[in-house]
């Protein structure tokens, strides 16, 4: 678990945008497109693809609890902006996501 924790924590702390996603997941594809280099040029980002049954998903659920009202977030993608857990694809379009994205564009 320590390697998983290090991989996740580094992706979040070393980048303005971190997206943990699954191939074939429509919301994951949409989030990656929204947060693309084209839309946010020069912003550091990490896209981490996870496979089905990946132990990383368990750690993401646990890590998201602190910034999700104590409830684990359970669906893909998992999006962090400026080290703040935003949620998933629909959440990046909500007020919390828009505010976080405006801050990295400034």
mmCIF file of N, CA and C in Angstrom:
data_model
loop_
_atom_site.group_PDB
_atom_site.id
_atom_site.type_symbol
_atom_site.label_atom_id
_atom_site.label_comp_id
_atom_site.label_asym_id
_atom_site.label_seq_id
_atom_site.Cartn_x
_atom_site.Cartn_y
_atom_site.Cartn_z
ATOM 1 N N UNK A 1 0.837 -1.204 0.000
ATOM 2 C CA UNK A 1 0.000 0.000 0.000
ATOM 3 C C UNK A 1 0.869 1.250 0.000
ATOM 4 N N UNK A 2 2.074 1.158 0.537
ATOM 5 C CA UNK A 2 2.921 2.352 0.622
ATOM 6 C C UNK A 2 3.309 2.881 -0.762
ATOM 7 N N UNK A 3 3.551 1.973 -1.735
ATOM 8 C CA UNK A 3 3.849 2.416 -3.104
ATOM 9 C C UNK A 3 2.642 3.111 -3.725
ATOM 10 N N UNK A 4 1.459 2.582 -3.458
ATOM 11 C CA UNK A 4 0.224 3.176 -3.974
ATOM 12 C C UNK A 4 0.031 4.557 -3.379
ATOM 13 N N UNK A 5 0.196 4.655 -2.073
ATOM 14 C CA UNK A 5 0.045 5.937 -1.377
ATOM 15 C C UNK A 5 1.022 6.960 -1.951
ATOM 16 N N UNK A 6 2.264 6.564 -2.139
ATOM 17 C CA UNK A 6 3.284 7.461 -2.682
ATOM 18 C C UNK A 6 2.916 7.913 -4.093
ATOM 19 N N UNK A 7 2.465 6.977 -4.943
ATOM 20 C CA UNK A 7 2.090 7.312 -6.326
ATOM 21 C C UNK A 7 0.948 8.324 -6.349
ATOM 22 N N UNK A 8 -0.090 8.072 -5.558
ATOM 23 C CA UNK A 8 -1.253 8.961 -5.525
ATOM 24 C C UNK A 8 -0.878 10.311 -4.931
ATOM 25 N N UNK A 9 -0.240 10.294 -3.773
ATOM 26 C CA UNK A 9 0.101 11.542 -3.093
ATOM 27 C C UNK A 9 1.040 12.405 -3.927
ATOM 28 N N UNK A 10 1.986 11.783 -4.622
ATOM 29 C CA UNK A 10 2.911 12.540 -5.480
ATOM 30 C C UNK A 10 2.185 13.154 -6.670
ATOM 31 N N UNK A 11 1.288 12.400 -7.290
ATOM 32 C CA UNK A 11 0.531 12.939 -8.429
ATOM 33 C C UNK A 11 -0.263 14.164 -8.004
ATOM 34 N N UNK A 12 -0.834 14.116 -6.804
ATOM 35 C CA UNK A 12 -1.646 15.231 -6.308
ATOM 36 C C UNK A 12 -0.775 16.410 -5.891
ATOM 37 N N UNK A 13 0.301 16.145 -5.163
ATOM 38 C CA UNK A 13 1.116 17.249 -4.633
ATOM 39 C C UNK A 13 2.026 17.886 -5.683
ATOM 40 N N UNK A 14 2.413 17.134 -6.702
ATOM 41 C CA UNK A 14 3.362 17.634 -7.698
ATOM 42 C C UNK A 14 2.704 18.306 -8.904
ATOM 43 N N UNK A 15 1.372 18.329 -8.948
ATOM 44 C CA UNK A 15 0.660 18.859 -10.111
ATOM 45 C C UNK A 15 -0.508 19.736 -9.696
ATOM 46 N N UNK A 16 -0.836 20.708 -10.533
ATOM 47 C CA UNK A 16 -2.008 21.555 -10.280
ATOM 48 C C UNK A 16 -3.295 20.761 -10.489
ATOM 49 N N UNK A 17 -3.268 19.825 -11.443
ATOM 50 C CA UNK A 17 -4.431 18.994 -11.754
ATOM 51 C C UNK A 17 -4.007 17.531 -11.680
ATOM 52 N N UNK A 18 -4.778 16.726 -10.968
ATOM 53 C CA UNK A 18 -4.549 15.280 -10.926
ATOM 54 C C UNK A 18 -5.882 14.584 -11.176
ATOM 55 N N UNK A 19 -5.883 13.719 -12.183
ATOM 56 C CA UNK A 19 -7.094 12.980 -12.542
ATOM 57 C C UNK A 19 -6.765 11.492 -12.514
ATOM 58 N N UNK A 20 -7.502 10.749 -11.716
ATOM 59 C CA UNK A 20 -7.379 9.302 -11.645
ATOM 60 C C UNK A 20 -8.585 8.746 -12.388
ATOM 61 N N UNK A 21 -8.350 7.978 -13.444
ATOM 62 C CA UNK A 21 -9.411 7.628 -14.374
ATOM 63 C C UNK A 21 -9.333 6.173 -14.808
ATOM 64 N N UNK A 22 -10.412 5.737 -15.446
ATOM 65 C CA UNK A 22 -10.483 4.390 -16.016
ATOM 66 C C UNK A 22 -10.781 4.483 -17.503
ATOM 67 N N UNK A 23 -10.110 3.650 -18.266
ATOM 68 C CA UNK A 23 -10.355 3.555 -19.699
ATOM 69 C C UNK A 23 -11.783 3.074 -19.939
ATOM 70 N N UNK A 24 -12.426 3.642 -20.938
ATOM 71 C CA UNK A 24 -13.785 3.247 -21.269
ATOM 72 C C UNK A 24 -14.848 3.896 -20.410
ATOM 73 N N UNK A 25 -14.441 4.765 -19.515
ATOM 74 C CA UNK A 25 -15.372 5.465 -18.621
ATOM 75 C C UNK A 25 -15.664 6.836 -19.236
ATOM 76 N N UNK A 26 -16.904 7.051 -19.669
ATOM 77 C CA UNK A 26 -17.284 8.307 -20.310
ATOM 78 C C UNK A 26 -16.984 9.541 -19.473
ATOM 79 N N UNK A 27 -17.359 9.553 -18.177
ATOM 80 C CA UNK A 27 -17.048 10.717 -17.348
ATOM 81 C C UNK A 27 -15.538 10.968 -17.218
ATOM 82 N N UNK A 28 -14.737 9.900 -17.194
ATOM 83 C CA UNK A 28 -13.280 10.073 -17.129
ATOM 84 C C UNK A 28 -12.767 10.748 -18.392
ATOM 85 N N UNK A 29 -13.235 10.294 -19.537
ATOM 86 C CA UNK A 29 -12.832 10.881 -20.818
ATOM 87 C C UNK A 29 -13.233 12.346 -20.889
ATOM 88 N N UNK A 30 -14.431 12.645 -20.444
ATOM 89 C CA UNK A 30 -14.920 14.027 -20.459
ATOM 90 C C UNK A 30 -14.089 14.923 -19.542
ATOM 91 N N UNK A 31 -13.762 14.437 -18.349
ATOM 92 C CA UNK A 31 -12.956 15.227 -17.408
ATOM 93 C C UNK A 31 -11.577 15.503 -17.990
ATOM 94 N N UNK A 32 -10.946 14.491 -18.577
ATOM 95 C CA UNK A 32 -9.628 14.690 -19.173
ATOM 96 C C UNK A 32 -9.686 15.717 -20.293
ATOM 97 N N UNK A 33 -10.740 15.687 -21.082
ATOM 98 C CA UNK A 33 -10.903 16.653 -22.165
ATOM 99 C C UNK A 33 -11.084 18.069 -21.611
ATOM 100 N N UNK A 34 -11.925 18.210 -20.607
ATOM 101 C CA UNK A 34 -12.167 19.521 -19.988
ATOM 102 C C UNK A 34 -10.890 20.099 -19.400
ATOM 103 N N UNK A 35 -10.069 19.248 -18.798
ATOM 104 C CA UNK A 35 -8.865 19.702 -18.098
ATOM 105 C C UNK A 35 -7.615 19.625 -18.971
ATOM 106 N N UNK A 36 -7.786 19.562 -20.264
ATOM 107 C CA UNK A 36 -6.685 19.369 -21.202
ATOM 108 C C UNK A 36 -5.709 20.548 -21.242
ATOM 109 N N UNK A 37 -4.555 20.281 -21.818
ATOM 110 C CA UNK A 37 -3.528 21.304 -22.033
ATOM 111 C C UNK A 37 -4.090 22.435 -22.893
ATOM 112 N N UNK A 38 -4.941 22.085 -23.834
ATOM 113 C CA UNK A 38 -5.548 23.094 -24.709
ATOM 114 C C UNK A 38 -6.365 24.105 -23.899
ATOM 115 N N UNK A 39 -7.094 23.627 -22.913
ATOM 116 C CA UNK A 39 -7.936 24.506 -22.095
ATOM 117 C C UNK A 39 -7.179 25.175 -20.949
ATOM 118 N N UNK A 40 -6.130 24.523 -20.465
ATOM 119 C CA UNK A 40 -5.347 25.058 -19.344
ATOM 120 C C UNK A 40 -3.863 24.930 -19.683
ATOM 121 N N UNK A 41 -3.381 25.764 -20.628
ATOM 122 C CA UNK A 41 -1.992 25.655 -21.075
ATOM 123 C C UNK A 41 -1.001 25.967 -19.958
ATOM 124 N N UNK A 42 0.078 25.194 -19.952
ATOM 125 C CA UNK A 42 1.152 25.432 -18.999
ATOM 126 C C UNK A 42 0.868 24.982 -17.580
ATOM 127 N N UNK A 43 -0.280 24.383 -17.350
ATOM 128 C CA UNK A 43 -0.640 23.922 -16.006
ATOM 129 C C UNK A 43 -0.176 22.475 -15.857
ATOM 130 N N UNK A 44 0.575 22.191 -14.793
ATOM 131 C CA UNK A 44 1.048 20.823 -14.584
ATOM 132 C C UNK A 44 -0.129 19.913 -14.262
ATOM 133 N N UNK A 45 -0.078 18.725 -14.823
ATOM 134 C CA UNK A 45 -1.186 17.788 -14.603
ATOM 135 C C UNK A 45 -0.660 16.357 -14.600
ATOM 136 N N UNK A 46 -1.390 15.499 -13.931
ATOM 137 C CA UNK A 46 -1.118 14.063 -13.942
ATOM 138 C C UNK A 46 -2.418 13.350 -14.266
ATOM 139 N N UNK A 47 -2.353 12.467 -15.247
ATOM 140 C CA UNK A 47 -3.480 11.596 -15.561
ATOM 141 C C UNK A 47 -3.022 10.185 -15.206
ATOM 142 N N UNK A 48 -3.657 9.572 -14.236
ATOM 143 C CA UNK A 48 -3.260 8.243 -13.785
ATOM 144 C C UNK A 48 -4.382 7.268 -14.130
ATOM 145 N N UNK A 49 -4.082 6.352 -15.048
ATOM 146 C CA UNK A 49 -5.086 5.367 -15.461
ATOM 147 C C UNK A 49 -5.061 4.184 -14.502
ATOM 148 N N UNK A 50 -6.246 3.776 -14.078
ATOM 149 C CA UNK A 50 -6.377 2.634 -13.180
ATOM 150 C C UNK A 50 -7.135 1.524 -13.882
ATOM 151 N N UNK A 51 -6.763 0.293 -13.569
ATOM 152 C CA UNK A 51 -7.477 -0.849 -14.135
ATOM 153 C C UNK A 51 -8.505 -1.354 -13.130
ATOM 154 N N UNK A 52 -9.408 -2.162 -13.596
ATOM 155 C CA UNK A 52 -10.445 -2.725 -12.735
ATOM 156 C C UNK A 52 -9.794 -3.537 -11.617
ATOM 157 N N UNK A 53 -10.264 -3.342 -10.404
ATOM 158 C CA UNK A 53 -9.725 -4.075 -9.267
ATOM 159 C C UNK A 53 -8.420 -3.524 -8.730
ATOM 160 N N UNK A 54 -7.970 -2.407 -9.276
ATOM 161 C CA UNK A 54 -6.717 -1.787 -8.838
ATOM 162 C C UNK A 54 -6.829 -1.368 -7.375
ATOM 163 N N UNK A 55 -5.840 -1.729 -6.568
ATOM 164 C CA UNK A 55 -5.840 -1.374 -5.143
ATOM 165 C C UNK A 55 -5.795 0.134 -4.927
ATOM 166 N N UNK A 56 -5.369 0.856 -5.937
ATOM 167 C CA UNK A 56 -5.309 2.310 -5.827
ATOM 168 C C UNK A 56 -6.699 2.888 -5.581
ATOM 169 N N UNK A 57 -7.724 2.253 -6.130
ATOM 170 C CA UNK A 57 -9.092 2.751 -5.952
ATOM 171 C C UNK A 57 -9.468 2.781 -4.470
ATOM 172 N N UNK A 58 -9.067 1.780 -3.716
ATOM 173 C CA UNK A 58 -9.360 1.751 -2.275
ATOM 174 C C UNK A 58 -8.703 2.939 -1.576
ATOM 175 N N UNK A 59 -7.468 3.251 -1.955
ATOM 176 C CA UNK A 59 -6.786 4.393 -1.332
ATOM 177 C C UNK A 59 -7.434 5.714 -1.753
ATOM 178 N N UNK A 60 -7.845 5.827 -3.009
ATOM 179 C CA UNK A 60 -8.516 7.051 -3.462
ATOM 180 C C UNK A 60 -9.810 7.279 -2.684
ATOM 181 N N UNK A 61 -10.571 6.215 -2.453
ATOM 182 C CA UNK A 61 -11.805 6.345 -1.667
ATOM 183 C C UNK A 61 -11.485 6.858 -0.267
ATOM 184 N N UNK A 62 -10.461 6.280 0.340
ATOM 185 C CA UNK A 62 -10.080 6.689 1.698
ATOM 186 C C UNK A 62 -9.573 8.134 1.710
ATOM 187 N N UNK A 63 -8.736 8.490 0.749
ATOM 188 C CA UNK A 63 -8.156 9.840 0.721
ATOM 189 C C UNK A 63 -9.207 10.909 0.428
ATOM 190 N N UNK A 64 -10.213 10.569 -0.344
ATOM 191 C CA UNK A 64 -11.248 11.545 -0.695
ATOM 192 C C UNK A 64 -12.183 11.864 0.469
ATOM 193 N N UNK A 65 -12.250 10.984 1.465
ATOM 194 C CA UNK A 65 -13.178 11.182 2.593
ATOM 195 C C UNK A 65 -12.962 12.506 3.318
ATOM 196 N N UNK A 66 -11.719 12.869 3.543
ATOM 197 C CA UNK A 66 -11.407 14.077 4.321
ATOM 198 C C UNK A 66 -11.961 15.338 3.671
ATOM 199 N N UNK A 67 -12.005 15.372 2.352
ATOM 200 C CA UNK A 67 -12.484 16.557 1.641
ATOM 201 C C UNK A 67 -13.856 16.328 1.006
ATOM 202 N N UNK A 68 -14.551 15.306 1.476
ATOM 203 C CA UNK A 68 -15.868 14.990 0.923
ATOM 204 C C UNK A 68 -16.863 14.764 2.061
ATOM 205 N N UNK A 69 -16.761 15.580 3.097
ATOM 206 C CA UNK A 69 -17.698 15.498 4.211
ATOM 207 C C UNK A 69 -17.639 14.192 4.978
ATOM 208 N N UNK A 70 -16.493 13.530 4.969
ATOM 209 C CA UNK A 70 -16.334 12.282 5.692
ATOM 210 C C UNK A 70 -16.859 11.061 4.950
ATOM 211 N N UNK A 71 -17.415 11.272 3.773
ATOM 212 C CA UNK A 71 -17.939 10.168 2.962
ATOM 213 C C UNK A 71 -16.950 9.847 1.842
ATOM 214 N N UNK A 72 -16.656 8.573 1.630
ATOM 215 C CA UNK A 72 -15.756 8.244 0.525
ATOM 216 C C UNK A 72 -16.433 8.499 -0.813
ATOM 217 N N UNK A 73 -15.678 9.059 -1.735
ATOM 218 C CA UNK A 73 -16.146 9.225 -3.109
ATOM 219 C C UNK A 73 -15.886 7.888 -3.788
ATOM 220 N N UNK A 74 -16.808 7.372 -4.553
ATOM 221 C CA UNK A 74 -16.659 5.995 -5.032
ATOM 222 C C UNK A 74 -16.619 5.816 -6.543
ATOM 223 N N UNK A 75 -16.879 6.862 -7.317
ATOM 224 C CA UNK A 75 -16.937 6.686 -8.770
ATOM 225 C C UNK A 75 -15.803 7.421 -9.481
ATOM 226 N N UNK A 76 -15.541 7.012 -10.698
ATOM 227 C CA UNK A 76 -14.492 7.633 -11.503
ATOM 228 C C UNK A 76 -15.065 8.749 -12.350
ATOM 229 N N UNK A 77 -14.224 9.733 -12.634
ATOM 230 C CA UNK A 77 -12.849 9.944 -12.212
ATOM 231 C C UNK A 77 -12.777 10.579 -10.823
ATOM 232 N N UNK A 78 -11.572 10.595 -10.284
ATOM 233 C CA UNK A 78 -11.267 11.334 -9.057
ATOM 234 C C UNK A 78 -10.430 12.528 -9.495
ATOM 235 N N UNK A 79 -10.862 13.735 -9.172
ATOM 236 C CA UNK A 79 -10.176 14.942 -9.642
ATOM 237 C C UNK A 79 -9.734 15.790 -8.455
ATOM 238 N N UNK A 80 -8.430 16.138 -8.447
ATOM 239 C CA UNK A 80 -7.883 17.092 -7.487
ATOM 240 C C UNK A 80 -7.379 18.293 -8.273
ATOM 241 N N UNK A 81 -7.669 19.485 -7.787
ATOM 242 C CA UNK A 81 -7.153 20.719 -8.372
ATOM 243 C C UNK A 81 -6.516 21.511 -7.244
ATOM 244 N N UNK A 82 -5.250 21.899 -7.443
ATOM 245 C CA UNK A 82 -4.496 22.594 -6.384
ATOM 246 C C UNK A 82 -4.567 21.830 -5.069
ATOM 247 N N UNK A 83 -4.420 20.509 -5.146
ATOM 248 C CA UNK A 83 -4.407 19.613 -3.995
ATOM 249 C C UNK A 83 -5.731 19.565 -3.239
ATOM 250 N N UNK A 84 -6.790 20.081 -3.833
ATOM 251 C CA UNK A 84 -8.117 20.025 -3.225
ATOM 252 C C UNK A 84 -8.964 19.013 -3.990
ATOM 253 N N UNK A 85 -9.561 18.078 -3.257
ATOM 254 C CA UNK A 85 -10.421 17.098 -3.910
ATOM 255 C C UNK A 85 -11.681 17.795 -4.392
ATOM 256 N N UNK A 86 -11.934 17.704 -5.690
ATOM 257 C CA UNK A 86 -13.094 18.348 -6.299
ATOM 258 C C UNK A 86 -14.241 17.354 -6.437
ATOM 259 N N UNK A 87 -13.942 16.138 -6.823
ATOM 260 C CA UNK A 87 -14.961 15.121 -7.047
ATOM 261 C C UNK A 87 -14.747 14.506 -8.411
ATOM 262 N N UNK A 88 -15.833 14.386 -9.176
ATOM 263 C CA UNK A 88 -15.757 13.776 -10.493
ATOM 264 C C UNK A 88 -16.023 14.762 -11.605
ATOM 265 N N UNK A 89 -16.373 14.229 -12.761
ATOM 266 C CA UNK A 89 -16.572 15.059 -13.941
ATOM 267 C C UNK A 89 -17.628 16.133 -13.728
ATOM 268 N N UNK A 90 -18.782 15.779 -13.200
ATOM 269 C CA UNK A 90 -19.839 16.791 -13.015
ATOM 270 C C UNK A 90 -19.422 17.841 -11.991
ATOM 271 N N UNK A 91 -18.586 17.449 -11.034
ATOM 272 C CA UNK A 91 -18.155 18.389 -9.993
ATOM 273 C C UNK A 91 -17.197 19.458 -10.515
ATOM 274 N N UNK A 92 -16.425 19.153 -11.555
ATOM 275 C CA UNK A 92 -15.518 20.183 -12.079
ATOM 276 C C UNK A 92 -16.295 21.293 -12.772
ATOM 277 N N UNK A 93 -17.541 21.023 -13.128
ATOM 278 C CA UNK A 93 -18.392 22.038 -13.753
ATOM 279 C C UNK A 93 -19.244 22.779 -12.727
ATOM 280 N N UNK A 94 -19.227 22.325 -11.474
ATOM 281 C CA UNK A 94 -19.978 22.984 -10.405
ATOM 282 C C UNK A 94 -19.200 24.151 -9.834
ATOM 283 N N UNK A 95 -19.757 24.812 -8.846
ATOM 284 C CA UNK A 95 -19.136 26.028 -8.300
ATOM 285 C C UNK A 95 -17.761 25.763 -7.690
ATOM 286 N N UNK A 96 -17.586 24.653 -6.980
ATOM 287 C CA UNK A 96 -16.290 24.341 -6.369
ATOM 288 C C UNK A 96 -15.228 24.123 -7.446
ATOM 289 N N UNK A 97 -15.572 23.370 -8.474
ATOM 290 C CA UNK A 97 -14.637 23.110 -9.561
ATOM 291 C C UNK A 97 -14.313 24.353 -10.356
ATOM 292 N N UNK A 98 -15.328 25.148 -10.661
ATOM 293 C CA UNK A 98 -15.107 26.385 -11.422
ATOM 294 C C UNK A 98 -14.201 27.347 -10.663
ATOM 295 N N UNK A 99 -14.398 27.457 -9.351
ATOM 296 C CA UNK A 99 -13.556 28.349 -8.541
ATOM 297 C C UNK A 99 -12.113 27.857 -8.529
ATOM 298 N N UNK A 100 -11.918 26.559 -8.375
ATOM 299 C CA UNK A 100 -10.566 26.000 -8.356
ATOM 300 C C UNK A 100 -9.888 26.180 -9.707
ATOM 301 N N UNK A 101 -10.623 25.978 -10.787
ATOM 302 C CA UNK A 101 -10.052 26.144 -12.124
ATOM 303 C C UNK A 101 -9.742 27.606 -12.430
ATOM 304 N N UNK A 102 -10.578 28.514 -11.963
ATOM 305 C CA UNK A 102 -10.307 29.945 -12.157
ATOM 306 C C UNK A 102 -9.015 30.335 -11.447
ATOM 307 N N UNK A 103 -8.766 29.743 -10.289
ATOM 308 C CA UNK A 103 -7.560 30.061 -9.519
ATOM 309 C C UNK A 103 -6.291 29.616 -10.241
ATOM 310 N N UNK A 104 -6.326 28.487 -10.950
ATOM 311 C CA UNK A 104 -5.107 28.051 -11.639
ATOM 312 C C UNK A 104 -4.905 28.791 -12.954
ATOM 313 N N UNK A 105 -5.936 29.398 -13.483
ATOM 314 C CA UNK A 105 -5.798 30.189 -14.714
ATOM 315 C C UNK A 105 -5.272 31.590 -14.425
ATOM 316 N N UNK A 106 -5.455 32.047 -13.199
ATOM 317 C CA UNK A 106 -5.081 33.426 -12.849
ATOM 318 C C UNK A 106 -3.583 33.609 -12.843
#
